[in-house]
Tab-separated table of C-alpha atoms and ligand atoms in Angstrom:
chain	number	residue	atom	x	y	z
A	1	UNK	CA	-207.115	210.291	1.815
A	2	UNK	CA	-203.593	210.520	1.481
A	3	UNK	CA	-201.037	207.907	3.290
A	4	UNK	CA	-199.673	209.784	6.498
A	5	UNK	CA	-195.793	208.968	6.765
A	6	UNK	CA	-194.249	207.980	10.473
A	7	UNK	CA	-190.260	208.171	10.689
A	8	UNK	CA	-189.176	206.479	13.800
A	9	UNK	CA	-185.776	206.469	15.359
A	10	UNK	CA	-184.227	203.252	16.852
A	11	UNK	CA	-186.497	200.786	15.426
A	12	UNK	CA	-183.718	197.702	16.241
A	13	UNK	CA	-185.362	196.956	19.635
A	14	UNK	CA	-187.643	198.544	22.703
A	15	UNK	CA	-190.704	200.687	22.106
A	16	UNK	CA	-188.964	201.684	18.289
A	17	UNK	CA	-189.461	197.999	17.271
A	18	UNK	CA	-192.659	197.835	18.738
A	19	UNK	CA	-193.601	201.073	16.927
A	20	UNK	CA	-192.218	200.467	13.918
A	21	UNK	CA	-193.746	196.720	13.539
A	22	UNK	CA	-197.230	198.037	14.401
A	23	UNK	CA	-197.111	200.887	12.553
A	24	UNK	CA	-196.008	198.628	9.296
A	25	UNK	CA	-199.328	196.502	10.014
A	26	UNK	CA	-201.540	199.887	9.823
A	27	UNK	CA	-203.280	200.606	6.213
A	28	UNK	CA	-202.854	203.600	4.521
A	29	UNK	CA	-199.377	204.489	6.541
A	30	UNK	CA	-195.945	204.799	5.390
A	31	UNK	CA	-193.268	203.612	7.583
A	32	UNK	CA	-189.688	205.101	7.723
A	33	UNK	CA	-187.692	202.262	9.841
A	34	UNK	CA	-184.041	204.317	10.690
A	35	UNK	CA	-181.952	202.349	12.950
A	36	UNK	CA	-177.751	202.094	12.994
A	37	UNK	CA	-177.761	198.789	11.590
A	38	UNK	CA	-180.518	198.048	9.171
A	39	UNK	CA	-179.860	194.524	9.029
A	40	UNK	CA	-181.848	194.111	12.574
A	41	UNK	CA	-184.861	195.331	10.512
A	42	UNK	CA	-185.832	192.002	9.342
A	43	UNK	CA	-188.768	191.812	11.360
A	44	UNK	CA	-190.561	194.131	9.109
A	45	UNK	CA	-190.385	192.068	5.675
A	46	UNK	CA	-193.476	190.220	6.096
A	47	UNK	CA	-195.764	193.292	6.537
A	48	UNK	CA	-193.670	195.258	3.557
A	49	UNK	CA	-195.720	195.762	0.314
A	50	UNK	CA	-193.650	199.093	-0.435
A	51	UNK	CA	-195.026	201.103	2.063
A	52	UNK	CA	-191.566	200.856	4.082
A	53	UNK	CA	-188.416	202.375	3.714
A	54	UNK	CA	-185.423	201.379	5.746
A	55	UNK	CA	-182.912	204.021	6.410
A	56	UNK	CA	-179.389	204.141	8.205
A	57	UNK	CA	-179.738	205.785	11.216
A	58	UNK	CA	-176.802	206.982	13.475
A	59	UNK	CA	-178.768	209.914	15.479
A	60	UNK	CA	-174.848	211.595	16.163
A	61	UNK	CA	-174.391	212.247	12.569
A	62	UNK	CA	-176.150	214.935	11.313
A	63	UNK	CA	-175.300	213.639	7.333
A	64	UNK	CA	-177.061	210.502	7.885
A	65	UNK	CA	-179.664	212.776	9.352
A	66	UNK	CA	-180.434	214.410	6.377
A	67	UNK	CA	-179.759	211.521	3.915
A	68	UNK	CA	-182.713	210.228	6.165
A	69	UNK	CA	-184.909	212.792	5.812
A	70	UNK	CA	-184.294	213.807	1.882
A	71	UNK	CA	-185.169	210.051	1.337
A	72	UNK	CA	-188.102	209.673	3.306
A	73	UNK	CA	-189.335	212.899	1.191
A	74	UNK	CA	-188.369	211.502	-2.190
A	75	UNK	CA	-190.085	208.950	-1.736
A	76	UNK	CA	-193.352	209.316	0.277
A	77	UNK	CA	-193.228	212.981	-0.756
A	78	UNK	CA	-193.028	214.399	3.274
A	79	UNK	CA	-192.823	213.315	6.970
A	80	UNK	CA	-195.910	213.553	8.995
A	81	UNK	CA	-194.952	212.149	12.264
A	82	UNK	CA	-191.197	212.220	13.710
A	83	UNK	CA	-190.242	209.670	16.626
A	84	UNK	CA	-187.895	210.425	18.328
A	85	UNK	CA	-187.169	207.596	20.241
A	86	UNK	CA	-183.329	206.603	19.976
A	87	UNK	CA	-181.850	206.969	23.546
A	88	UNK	CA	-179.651	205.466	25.922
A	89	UNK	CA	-179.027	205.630	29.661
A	90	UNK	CA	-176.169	205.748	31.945
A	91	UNK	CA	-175.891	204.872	35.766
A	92	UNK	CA	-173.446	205.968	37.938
A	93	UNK	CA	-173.353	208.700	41.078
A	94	UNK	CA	-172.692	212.193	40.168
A	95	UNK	CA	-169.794	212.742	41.427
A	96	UNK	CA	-167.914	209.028	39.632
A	97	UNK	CA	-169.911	209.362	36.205
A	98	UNK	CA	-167.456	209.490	33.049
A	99	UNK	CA	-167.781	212.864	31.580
A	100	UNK	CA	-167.015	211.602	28.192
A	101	UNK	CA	-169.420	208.866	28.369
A	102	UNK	CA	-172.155	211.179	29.696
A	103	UNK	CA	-171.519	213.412	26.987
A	104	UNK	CA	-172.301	210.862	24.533
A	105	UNK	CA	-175.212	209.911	25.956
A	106	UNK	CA	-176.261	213.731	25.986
A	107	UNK	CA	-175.255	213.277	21.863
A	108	UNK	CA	-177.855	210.690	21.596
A	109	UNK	CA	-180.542	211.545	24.175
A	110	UNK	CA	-180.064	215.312	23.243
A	111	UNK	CA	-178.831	216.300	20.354
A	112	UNK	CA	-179.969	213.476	17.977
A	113	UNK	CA	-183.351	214.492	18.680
A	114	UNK	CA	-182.443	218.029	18.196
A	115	UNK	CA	-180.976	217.084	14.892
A	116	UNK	CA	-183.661	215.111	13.546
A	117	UNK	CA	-185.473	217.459	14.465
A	118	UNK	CA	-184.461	220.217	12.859
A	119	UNK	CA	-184.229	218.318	9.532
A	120	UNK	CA	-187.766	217.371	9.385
A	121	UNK	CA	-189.202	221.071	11.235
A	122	UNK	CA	-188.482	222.358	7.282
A	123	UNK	CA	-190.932	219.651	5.626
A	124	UNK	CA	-193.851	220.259	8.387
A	125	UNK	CA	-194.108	223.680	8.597
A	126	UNK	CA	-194.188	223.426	4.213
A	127	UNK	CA	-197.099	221.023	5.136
A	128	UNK	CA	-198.668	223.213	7.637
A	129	UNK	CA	-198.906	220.372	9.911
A	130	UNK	CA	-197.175	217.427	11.541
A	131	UNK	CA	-196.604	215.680	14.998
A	132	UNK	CA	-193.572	215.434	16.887
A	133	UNK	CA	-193.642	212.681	19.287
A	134	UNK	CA	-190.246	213.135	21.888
A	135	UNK	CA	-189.150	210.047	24.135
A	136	UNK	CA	-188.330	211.418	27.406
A	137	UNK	CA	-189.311	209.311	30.513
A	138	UNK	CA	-190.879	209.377	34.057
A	139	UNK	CA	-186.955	210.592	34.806
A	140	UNK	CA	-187.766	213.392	32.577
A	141	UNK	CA	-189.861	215.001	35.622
A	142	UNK	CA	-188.423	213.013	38.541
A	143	UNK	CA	-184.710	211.848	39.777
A	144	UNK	CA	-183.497	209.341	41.479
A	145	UNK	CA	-180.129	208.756	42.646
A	146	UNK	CA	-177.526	207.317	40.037
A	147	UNK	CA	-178.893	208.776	37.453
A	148	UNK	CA	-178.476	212.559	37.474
A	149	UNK	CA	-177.221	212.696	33.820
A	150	UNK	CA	-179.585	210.638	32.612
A	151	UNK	CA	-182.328	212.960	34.310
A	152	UNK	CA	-180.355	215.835	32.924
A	153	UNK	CA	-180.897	214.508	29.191
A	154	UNK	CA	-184.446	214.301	29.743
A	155	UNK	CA	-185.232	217.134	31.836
A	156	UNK	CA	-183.259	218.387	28.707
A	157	UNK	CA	-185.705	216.785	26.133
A	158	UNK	CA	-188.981	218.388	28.513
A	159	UNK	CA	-187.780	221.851	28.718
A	160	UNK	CA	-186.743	221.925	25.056
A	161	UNK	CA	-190.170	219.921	23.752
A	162	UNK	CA	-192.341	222.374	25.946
A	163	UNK	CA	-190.395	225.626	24.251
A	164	UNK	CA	-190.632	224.036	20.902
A	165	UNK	CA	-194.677	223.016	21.243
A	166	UNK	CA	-195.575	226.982	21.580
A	167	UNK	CA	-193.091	228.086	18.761
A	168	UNK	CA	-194.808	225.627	16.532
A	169	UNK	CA	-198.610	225.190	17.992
A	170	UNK	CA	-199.844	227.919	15.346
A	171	UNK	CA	-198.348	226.518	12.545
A	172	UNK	CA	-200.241	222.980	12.726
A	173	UNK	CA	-197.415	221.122	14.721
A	174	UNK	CA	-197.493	219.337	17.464
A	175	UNK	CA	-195.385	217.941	19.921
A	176	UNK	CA	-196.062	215.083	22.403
A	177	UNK	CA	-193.493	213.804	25.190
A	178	UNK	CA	-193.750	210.116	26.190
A	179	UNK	CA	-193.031	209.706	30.109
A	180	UNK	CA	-192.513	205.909	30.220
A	181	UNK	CA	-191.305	203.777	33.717
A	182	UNK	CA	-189.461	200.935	33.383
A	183	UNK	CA	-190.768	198.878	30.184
A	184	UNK	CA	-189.323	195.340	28.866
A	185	UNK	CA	-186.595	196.734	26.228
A	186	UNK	CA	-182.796	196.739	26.376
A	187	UNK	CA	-182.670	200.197	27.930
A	188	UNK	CA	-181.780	198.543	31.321
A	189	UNK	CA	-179.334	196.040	29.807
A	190	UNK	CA	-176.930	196.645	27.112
A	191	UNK	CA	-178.197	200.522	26.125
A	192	UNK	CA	-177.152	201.814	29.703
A	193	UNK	CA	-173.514	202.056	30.896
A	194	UNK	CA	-173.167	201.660	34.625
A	195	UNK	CA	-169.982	202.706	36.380
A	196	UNK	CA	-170.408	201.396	40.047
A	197	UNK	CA	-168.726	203.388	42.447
A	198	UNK	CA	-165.262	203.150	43.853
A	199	UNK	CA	-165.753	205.552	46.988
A	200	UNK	CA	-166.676	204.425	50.232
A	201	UNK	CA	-169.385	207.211	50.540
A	202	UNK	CA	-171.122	205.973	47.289
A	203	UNK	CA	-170.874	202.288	48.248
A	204	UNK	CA	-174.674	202.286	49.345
A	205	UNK	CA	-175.639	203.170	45.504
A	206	UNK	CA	-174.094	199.442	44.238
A	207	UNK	CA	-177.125	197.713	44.645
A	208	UNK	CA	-179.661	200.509	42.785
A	209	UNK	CA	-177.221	200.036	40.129
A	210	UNK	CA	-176.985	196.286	40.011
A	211	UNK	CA	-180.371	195.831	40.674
A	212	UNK	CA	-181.445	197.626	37.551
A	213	UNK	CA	-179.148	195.486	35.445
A	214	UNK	CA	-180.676	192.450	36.659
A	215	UNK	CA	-184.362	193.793	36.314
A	216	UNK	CA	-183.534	194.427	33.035
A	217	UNK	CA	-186.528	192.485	30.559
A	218	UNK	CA	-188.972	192.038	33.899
A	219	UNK	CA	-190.274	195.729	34.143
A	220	UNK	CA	-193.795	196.282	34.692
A	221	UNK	CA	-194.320	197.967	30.679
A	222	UNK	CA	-194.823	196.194	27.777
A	223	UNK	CA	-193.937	198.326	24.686
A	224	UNK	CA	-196.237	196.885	22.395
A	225	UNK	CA	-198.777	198.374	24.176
A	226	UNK	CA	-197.514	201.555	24.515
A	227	UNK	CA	-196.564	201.424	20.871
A	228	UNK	CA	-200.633	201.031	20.236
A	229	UNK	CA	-201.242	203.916	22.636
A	230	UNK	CA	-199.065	206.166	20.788
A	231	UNK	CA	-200.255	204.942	17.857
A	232	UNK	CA	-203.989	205.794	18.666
A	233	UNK	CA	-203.142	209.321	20.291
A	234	UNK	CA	-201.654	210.544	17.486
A	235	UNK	CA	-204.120	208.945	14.943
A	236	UNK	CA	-207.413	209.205	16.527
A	237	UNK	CA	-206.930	212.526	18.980
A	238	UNK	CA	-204.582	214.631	17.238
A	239	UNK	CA	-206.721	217.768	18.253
A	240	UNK	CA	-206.903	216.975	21.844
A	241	UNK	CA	-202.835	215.523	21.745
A	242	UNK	CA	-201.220	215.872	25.252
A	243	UNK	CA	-198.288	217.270	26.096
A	244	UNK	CA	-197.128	215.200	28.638
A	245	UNK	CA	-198.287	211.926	28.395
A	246	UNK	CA	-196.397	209.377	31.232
A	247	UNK	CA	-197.090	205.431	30.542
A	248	UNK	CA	-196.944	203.106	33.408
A	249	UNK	CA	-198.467	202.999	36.405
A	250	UNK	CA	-195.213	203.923	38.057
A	251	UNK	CA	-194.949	206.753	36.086
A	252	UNK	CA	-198.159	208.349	36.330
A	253	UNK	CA	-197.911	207.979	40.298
A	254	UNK	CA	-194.488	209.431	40.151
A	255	UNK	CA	-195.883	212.531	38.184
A	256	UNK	CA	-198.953	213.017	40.338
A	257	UNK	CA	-196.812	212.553	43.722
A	258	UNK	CA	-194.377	215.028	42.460
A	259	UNK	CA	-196.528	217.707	40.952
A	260	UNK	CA	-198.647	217.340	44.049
A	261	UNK	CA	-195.588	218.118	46.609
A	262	UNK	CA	-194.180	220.978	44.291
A	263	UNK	CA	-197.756	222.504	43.936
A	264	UNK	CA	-197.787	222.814	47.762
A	265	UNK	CA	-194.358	223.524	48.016
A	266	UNK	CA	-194.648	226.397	45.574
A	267	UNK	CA	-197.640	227.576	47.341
A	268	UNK	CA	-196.494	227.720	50.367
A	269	UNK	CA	-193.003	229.574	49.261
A	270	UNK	CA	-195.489	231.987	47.093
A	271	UNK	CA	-194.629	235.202	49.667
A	272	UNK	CA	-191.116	234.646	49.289
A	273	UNK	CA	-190.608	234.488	46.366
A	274	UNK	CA	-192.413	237.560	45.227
A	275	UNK	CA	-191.086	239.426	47.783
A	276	UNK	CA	-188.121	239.644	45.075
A	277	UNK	CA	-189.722	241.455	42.984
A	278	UNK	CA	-188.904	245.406	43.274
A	279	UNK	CA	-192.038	247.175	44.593
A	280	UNK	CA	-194.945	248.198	42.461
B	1	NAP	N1	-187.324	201.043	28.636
B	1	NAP	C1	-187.540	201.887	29.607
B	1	NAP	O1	-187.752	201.509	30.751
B	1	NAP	C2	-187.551	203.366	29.298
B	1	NAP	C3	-188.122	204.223	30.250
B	1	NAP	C4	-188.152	205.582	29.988
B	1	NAP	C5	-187.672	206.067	28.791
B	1	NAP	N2	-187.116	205.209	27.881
B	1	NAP	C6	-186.623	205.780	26.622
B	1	NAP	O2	-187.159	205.053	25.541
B	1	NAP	C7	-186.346	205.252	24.383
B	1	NAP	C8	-186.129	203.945	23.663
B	1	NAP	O3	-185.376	203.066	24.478
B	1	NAP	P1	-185.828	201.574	24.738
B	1	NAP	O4	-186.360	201.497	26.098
B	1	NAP	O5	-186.663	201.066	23.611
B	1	NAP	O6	-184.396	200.846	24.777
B	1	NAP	P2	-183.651	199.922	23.710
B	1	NAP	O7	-184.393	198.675	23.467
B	1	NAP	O8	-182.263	199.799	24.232
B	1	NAP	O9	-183.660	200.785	22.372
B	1	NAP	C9	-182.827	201.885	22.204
B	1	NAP	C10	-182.788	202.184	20.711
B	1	NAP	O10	-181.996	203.372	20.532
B	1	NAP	C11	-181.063	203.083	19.494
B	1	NAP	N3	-179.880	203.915	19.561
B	1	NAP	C12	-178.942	204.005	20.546
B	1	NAP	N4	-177.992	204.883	20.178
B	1	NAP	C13	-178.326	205.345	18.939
B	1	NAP	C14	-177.755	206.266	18.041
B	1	NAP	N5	-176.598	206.907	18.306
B	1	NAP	N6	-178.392	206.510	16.857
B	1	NAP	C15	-179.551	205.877	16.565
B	1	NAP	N7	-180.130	204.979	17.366
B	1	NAP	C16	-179.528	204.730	18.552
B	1	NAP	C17	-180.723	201.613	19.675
B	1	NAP	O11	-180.100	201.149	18.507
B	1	NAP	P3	-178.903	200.047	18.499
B	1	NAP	O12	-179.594	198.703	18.421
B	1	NAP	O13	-178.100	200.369	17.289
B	1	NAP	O14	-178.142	200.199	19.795
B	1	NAP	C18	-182.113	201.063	19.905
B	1	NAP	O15	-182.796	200.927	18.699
B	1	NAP	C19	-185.060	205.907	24.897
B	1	NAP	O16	-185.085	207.290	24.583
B	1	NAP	C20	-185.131	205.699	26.395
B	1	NAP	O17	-184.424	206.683	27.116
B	1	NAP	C21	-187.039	203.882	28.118
């Protein structure tokens, strides 16, 4: 059988390093490491027999996006699963975030996986297959103060992943979202701005904000676990893949608490809102 090709985004740190070091320990897989600095890729030498390629990887620039792609296809000859895992987060209340900041993180949380995506849709659909694996998170489906642009981005990345999964379903690509809670990466730390705020009103906020700096590298997830997980669902139950798959305990209980509320909720506004609707 012919090697099956993964090209990850992000692979200096968090659940990319984790994926892209277990993935390079898998037979019969190629492994395209991107990340902005390849020089933080040297964790991956002592599993390399030529089955790796390391690429340059700024997800904002759409050249390097394609210089990616056209090498991964010269030379393993296609891309069979796309990771789209480069993000970053920003904290900060609503009302005191820095628009240019959040923007950027938008560019990266957004648009780089719209990007990459787009570069690679061309090689899967010439395959007739391939899986799309989009890192969203448990604030993809559910917010919490402080972070409404970071929700935004990844309520961004679900509505956009669900769209794209029935566009493509019928031409042998899928598309899985990965819900994660807090897991032991730098996402917390040095990936996430955090603007505390300056109003009074907001002052109650500091301590969410400071507190997730400090739990930064003491969450509950360990990416090397859900970089097997990942591994596995895409490997071993492509046919049954979900489309929403949360990881953490945290996050499946946020899920199931908030799908159970709106399911009632919707319910129970069901008269309402078709009484909208022009008569039949
Ligand atoms: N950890 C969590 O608790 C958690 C929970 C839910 C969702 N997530 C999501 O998981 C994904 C991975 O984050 P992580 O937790 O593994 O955090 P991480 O350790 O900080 O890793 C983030 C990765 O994204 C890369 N990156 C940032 N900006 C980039 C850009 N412009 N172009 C290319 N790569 C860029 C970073 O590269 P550099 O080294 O160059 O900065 C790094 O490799 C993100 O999408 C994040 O939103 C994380």
């Amino acid at each position: 059988m012919a090697n099956t090709t993964w090209f990850i985004t992000g692979t200096s740190t968090g659940f990319g390093h984790a994926l892209a070091e277990y993935v390079a320990q898998q037979d019969g897989v190629n492994l395209v490491a991107t990340a902005r600095h390849t020089n933080q890729l040297g964790y991956l030498d002592q599993y390399d027999h030529g089955q790796i390629l390391r690429q340059t990887l700024d997800v904002t620039d759409r050249h390097e996006i394609s210089t990616a792609v056209a090498a991964a296809k010269d030379k393993f000859g296609g891309i069979d699963v796309l990771i789209n895992n480069a993000g970053i987060g920003y904290f900060g209340t609503f009302e005191e975030s820095d628009r240019d900041a959040v923007a950027y993180m938008f560019a990266v949380n957004v648009w780089g996986l719209v990007d990459t995506t787009r570069a690679v849709l061309p090689l899967m659909r010439a395959q007739h297959s391939g899986t799309i694996v989009n890192f969203s998170s448990i604030g993809g489906l559910y917010s919490f103060p402080t972070l409404s642009f970071y929700h935004g981005s990844k309520y961004a990345v679900e509505g956009i992943s669900e769209s794209l999964a029935k566009e493509v379903g019928d031409l042998g690509i899928k598309v899985m979202i990965i819900e994660p809670s807090g897991f032991r990466t730098d996402w917390a730390g040095r990936s996430s701005q955090k603007k505390l705020p300056t109003i009074p009103d907001y002052q109650k906020f500091a301590d969410n904000i400071e507190g997730s700096a400090k739990g930064a590298h003491h969450e509950a997830g360990d990416p090397h676990k859900a970089a097997q997980i990942i591994f596995d669902q895409v490997t071993n139950h492509r046919e049954t893949l979900p489309l929403r798959l949360p990881l953490g305990k945290f996050a499946s209980d946020m899920a199931i608490d908030k799908y159970t509320k709106e399911l009632a909720h919707f319910k129970a506004v069901r008269d309402l809102s078709a009484s909208a609707d022009q008569p039949q």
